[in-house]
């Protein structure tokens, strides 16, 4: 309805103008001095402008006609405008550049029937729960060019990105495009590059979110890849550099679109996408919910929403969540749900590198980023994928003033040739780097194991953790008892006795606590209360890194 | 009634009994016994398996001893370890609770040999009553009415068929050593007799280590009414009135009440006197229960005697004012009974609901496991007693009974007790495991139950197609839809309230009217909502429903007033895409609220096809595979047994849903399987 309202208010304005035009004589008289020779032409021209405005606007809004809309619906997809309307608050969308047309004059493209007002993208700004956001929604549905990116299309996107940067508001892209507009050649490629550049400039300034709602291939994939979050719609969206046909001709692999670049592939295997949703409506409604976690820009603090969950609520279930046997797994999500406001947790990349859990929650209404090792998967060890997943999330939080809460139960880095050859040293360093450089409030809770270098990495006191807690079940040590005893007491008899001694000495929170490496040993049920209190204190934290052009994270 | 809440003052007589008691049990009954011990100033020792080391009963005890790993035969049934624990801690007496070693004469004998008092009857009484064949003979001799049947051990399936033929169908096949519905099968024909014999003997062997079976006439459509007795070591015995336990599924009790609506004073007295005479016949001491089947003509037949504290003992405590555990401890120390028969009152009415971690939609309850992510007992309601041994964060595991708690309500009349039960069930928060509150609430509000017209066949008769949850009336449906819609709007409004954020549009005004759509069970309704304060007026199919509440969106309980009626609804989950799960009148409903626009567009969304379930057999519950009867390539007939899953000591036969060839088998005997695990695929 939002778009329609724009038309209505627009046409009201036009009506005023029209009444002026309905008295052409007066007008003619008024400007007679300059156009005396062609008074009639002048009037007709204005009338036809009016008609043309209406005709173009109607064409832009009709989305290629009822037939095309129905065809889109039959594919289980919504039109570009329907998506924008669902995403934004009712009546809040303000559209830009509805009259932009492509400028290509080759291959008969200059013909009127090959021009569509607005070209193949809808752009503008609006509100989500009252907060400003810029949006572009690509229109794969109605042009003969399959929503391909023309110079004009790119220019429209760049315009809203530039403005979003100036006012400090996020950009959401609803991607559904056939790729570069081949008829435009290098102009289309230039368009992509213009967007890429802006994606990079906006990175860390305003949150950028991509929702892939259809195919997105070739160069087009790099814009989502440069944004902060990429979400997908199951069964209808694809991301790939080259499609199955090219793959077949180059590598002779037989692969379907879905296997190559579907939502499952990218959320579980490649880690390109952060989450997938059931369908267009589910995705857009979830995006609204997600948006509420984010600050509008890097100059704004993380939002605080009205909260009904008492900040001093005790969570008795946490006192028994860590099993007594140190080798037994438990679900880190039980802890996260337990402490978060209303048990709500928006998990990022829930199906990728599941040995680490990352996502957003609220504590006493305030957005926080949560990172936790997941003992249920691969004992919660750090490996290449989990390090990269964690690092990117931590950097997002740090860039946008979102406090980071880290739950540690990590037995170390995953050993093996696969990891070493894959560069675990380089990738593990990313997580270390990200935690170390972060200056937002950092609260860490060691729930059980914090072994070896992984202990250092996981937002330890040594990396400027603001408040570091240990639960009574915490074991902060270089390694587990068995391995340690084999090294310290090599060749000695009575390994079992030595092991017991090691456990007594190191398999508890005291060695870290006596050195001040953890600030307190807390009862698990008190964790929520303590963190909420700390966040309030740390809200005014000021910390800056030394001046630099930019750091050199080991990419 | 002083025993109702087990307050500190109910043990008025300060008597020297024991200094320290070991409780050889777990869960709610261990906690229950410890409560009385604490009141009596007795120190307590808990025993536990390794997985139970942070269980409530362990925390509650003064001392705790681990007696072995999780499987019961290695821990709670491990006599050596428990005897050692008693010795080590210096416990002078052992309370066995119910189940486990409570009716094990060997345990009682060995305790006695160690000089530890067994809080229960003497060994010979346990032995006499523990054996169903012997107990029946003794009962006959004591002039107690008994059921016609075969007074001996049945050798094999064929003999079972022959005896069944002599007694006449239907017959009941049951474990001689049995109890609690385990190892018990009813057969209506020869084939069922053979199958029942096989299952019962397997179950009896795994539950009691004794596979002897007996057969008796099955009294169709009876009531199950039992008499609580209390006897001392001086030859005194009392009957403490009856408990009606007719509401059962698979011979396990679900809802109990005291007194029974069915008994007149004469019948009650006759049953009580027979129960006492049986107790005296075996020189019974301690608390015990004599179970009877009562037919529609108020003829009653002795079923068995349980020589222990019964699960449902709290309702007797409510109406008599006695603390049965305290009485057992006194008697065990050798004190004579404090009361005479004339002192035993029936004060008011008490109902007990057994709250289980079970899926009531599958055969009235198949076990479910999980972690209690949220747990809140309705103890703030007056005259509600909850006996439980778990807390928020506890695990319901496959190793033990899936009972969450016994929810008891009390009132001066039955109607009052029932009213409180309804309220208590609505205010009971259980998250993380599937539970049977939907079934419990339906039972206690069913017209037949309310009028007292019940029998042991109640569930099968009332729900011949299986339990399907509460069936909404039209007005209830409107109420539910309106509540969901109002909750949706309240949540929407809250998500627009940012604190201290100056960048929210100043021209924005809070919306006052909404056009929405709400979906329930495939029915879609257009609604309009307008708000004034905390009240939402919902216009639904031309009806206006007013919903008001404090709209605390963090609380598990949502008290609402709908068109003037107060209710507690529970919001089980709420998703960004408008899905709202509400527990309303006990049953959980899946609703979806969307804006008018989203609802209009929603019809274009592709429907995702669920898998065809007739060719796939999944485990309906967590458990272990006892036997697999087919292999890939076999052809099975519809209804043919494919495999047997054992969970919580019950064997469940899994059968083919259609006649087909077996495509693949995904389990082996001995495997542990989770709920929903793929067992067998058919072609």
mmCIF file of N, CA and C in Angstrom, chain B residues 230-238 276 280 284-285 336-337 339:
data_model
loop_
_atom_site.group_PDB
_atom_site.id
_atom_site.type_symbol
_atom_site.label_atom_id
_atom_site.label_comp_id
_atom_site.label_asym_id
_atom_site.label_seq_id
_atom_site.Cartn_x
_atom_site.Cartn_y
_atom_site.Cartn_z
ATOM 1 N N UNK B 230 -2.888 -49.483 57.583
ATOM 2 C CA UNK B 230 -1.738 -49.116 58.404
ATOM 3 C C UNK B 230 -1.752 -50.059 59.604
ATOM 4 N N UNK B 231 -0.644 -50.755 59.795
ATOM 5 C CA UNK B 231 -0.627 -51.739 60.884
ATOM 6 C C UNK B 231 0.661 -51.584 61.673
ATOM 7 N N UNK B 232 0.626 -51.986 62.940
ATOM 8 C CA UNK B 232 1.844 -51.906 63.751
ATOM 9 C C UNK B 232 2.326 -53.310 64.092
ATOM 10 N N UNK B 233 3.392 -53.371 64.889
ATOM 11 C CA UNK B 233 3.969 -54.680 65.223
ATOM 12 C C UNK B 233 3.303 -55.287 66.438
ATOM 13 N N UNK B 234 2.192 -54.683 66.860
ATOM 14 C CA UNK B 234 1.504 -55.177 68.056
ATOM 15 C C UNK B 234 0.148 -55.750 67.703
ATOM 16 N N UNK B 235 -0.048 -56.042 66.441
ATOM 17 C CA UNK B 235 -1.298 -56.674 66.034
ATOM 18 C C UNK B 235 -2.435 -55.699 65.764
ATOM 19 N N UNK B 236 -2.141 -54.396 65.786
ATOM 20 C CA UNK B 236 -3.193 -53.425 65.463
ATOM 21 C C UNK B 236 -3.157 -53.081 63.978
ATOM 22 N N UNK B 237 -4.331 -52.932 63.413
ATOM 23 C CA UNK B 237 -4.390 -52.532 62.001
ATOM 24 C C UNK B 237 -5.601 -51.641 61.778
ATOM 25 N N UNK B 238 -5.410 -50.651 60.898
ATOM 26 C CA UNK B 238 -6.480 -49.704 60.587
ATOM 27 C C UNK B 238 -6.668 -49.652 59.080
ATOM 28 N N UNK B 276 -8.199 -55.104 56.302
ATOM 29 C CA UNK B 276 -7.560 -55.243 57.611
ATOM 30 C C UNK B 276 -7.393 -56.715 57.975
ATOM 31 N N UNK B 280 -3.910 -58.514 58.833
ATOM 32 C CA UNK B 280 -3.688 -59.264 60.076
ATOM 33 C C UNK B 280 -3.278 -60.690 59.786
ATOM 34 N N UNK B 284 0.880 -58.150 59.160
ATOM 35 C CA UNK B 284 1.405 -56.997 58.451
ATOM 36 C C UNK B 284 1.717 -55.882 59.430
ATOM 37 N N UNK B 285 2.830 -55.193 59.185
ATOM 38 C CA UNK B 285 3.075 -53.937 59.897
ATOM 39 C C UNK B 285 3.519 -52.922 58.860
ATOM 40 N N UNK B 336 3.367 -48.462 68.915
ATOM 41 C CA UNK B 336 2.005 -48.854 68.513
ATOM 42 C C UNK B 336 1.309 -47.694 67.804
ATOM 43 N N UNK B 337 0.254 -48.019 67.070
ATOM 44 C CA UNK B 337 -0.503 -46.989 66.348
ATOM 45 C C UNK B 337 -1.073 -45.964 67.320
ATOM 46 N N UNK B 339 -3.741 -44.116 66.541
ATOM 47 C CA UNK B 339 -5.155 -43.866 66.257
ATOM 48 C C UNK B 339 -5.980 -45.138 66.376
#
